[in-house]
């Protein structure tokens, strides 16, 4: 059950860059399953070579492909302390990933760790916090998908970062909660933005646990903030670090031929759940 451990969180820095330009083309959007009955959605459990994680957002491409996001480290081959994606081992592209509610395995078609190693990335912040992968769903399962975050609704768009004390929302789905759905939706506060915009340290009640890795986070307005990546031990014990989804998508587009759009939820965002 993946949740990488980061030995120290960095200091609060400037807000992250907005992920502009990722709106969904109207002609590419499939007919989504109703949110109340969809089998596949943000918060769905995924299993990569037996390692359980939580899917974050739904994406589409111009040809009608449908994808789920997960953390890159969910396919990692090293220990929980291996958080530098520029030198950590990973399963290859093409790896099959079991998705709860789907009739067929999804295929990992992008992994930020593998891409950073391929292009020779050297920026410390990017190497440490670019933690994002794409799973392409089989067309047989497209009709089972809804892009809404359970309980909270949204996402409404892509966040431009968070400030200290801003409310955040998430939906973790670790099997360690024994299927008790009331424990999955969580809220908390951001501690700002660090790593030159790449990460958002934050506290939630309760913190993310193994199996929650990759979970979606929303900012105070219901925008997609990022992907649950690491649990910090020091200096902010029991805080989590969330990799910025806007920067992750910009990196994907700058370094691959993949073009995907984050899909807004069909259900309106409500901070009251």
XYZ file of N, CA and C in Angstrom, residues 148-153 170-171 181-182 184-186 268 270-273:
54
model
N -16.772 13.172 -11.071
C -16.993 13.951 -9.849
C -16.254 13.363 -8.656
N -15.763 14.242 -7.769
C -15.161 13.794 -6.519
C -16.291 13.367 -5.587
N -16.300 12.136 -5.101
C -17.365 11.723 -4.189
C -17.482 12.656 -2.987
N -18.686 12.856 -2.520
C -19.032 13.634 -1.331
C -18.923 15.136 -1.573
N -17.800 15.617 -2.128
C -17.575 17.057 -2.267
C -18.084 17.623 -3.585
N -18.146 16.821 -4.649
C -18.421 17.355 -5.971
C -17.174 17.991 -6.571
N -10.474 16.541 0.367
C -9.944 15.353 -0.305
C -10.860 14.162 -0.064
N -10.584 13.099 -0.805
C -11.318 11.843 -0.641
C -10.308 10.714 -0.747
N -17.030 4.208 4.416
C -17.000 5.348 3.503
C -17.045 6.682 4.232
N -17.629 6.719 5.419
C -17.693 7.979 6.162
C -16.307 8.495 6.539
N -13.736 8.377 4.448
C -13.010 8.733 3.225
C -12.967 10.230 2.951
N -14.096 10.967 3.033
C -14.004 12.405 2.794
C -13.359 13.116 3.968
N -12.397 13.995 3.663
C -11.672 14.698 4.721
C -11.476 16.150 4.311
N -21.993 19.662 -8.646
C -21.437 20.936 -8.158
C -20.627 20.748 -6.891
N -19.376 21.493 -3.224
C -19.890 22.069 -1.996
C -18.927 21.728 -0.863
N -18.391 22.753 -0.217
C -17.512 22.535 0.928
C -18.236 21.941 2.119
N -19.571 21.880 2.035
C -20.355 21.272 3.102
C -20.575 19.782 2.854
N -20.177 19.306 1.674
C -20.340 17.895 1.372
C -21.776 17.531 1.119
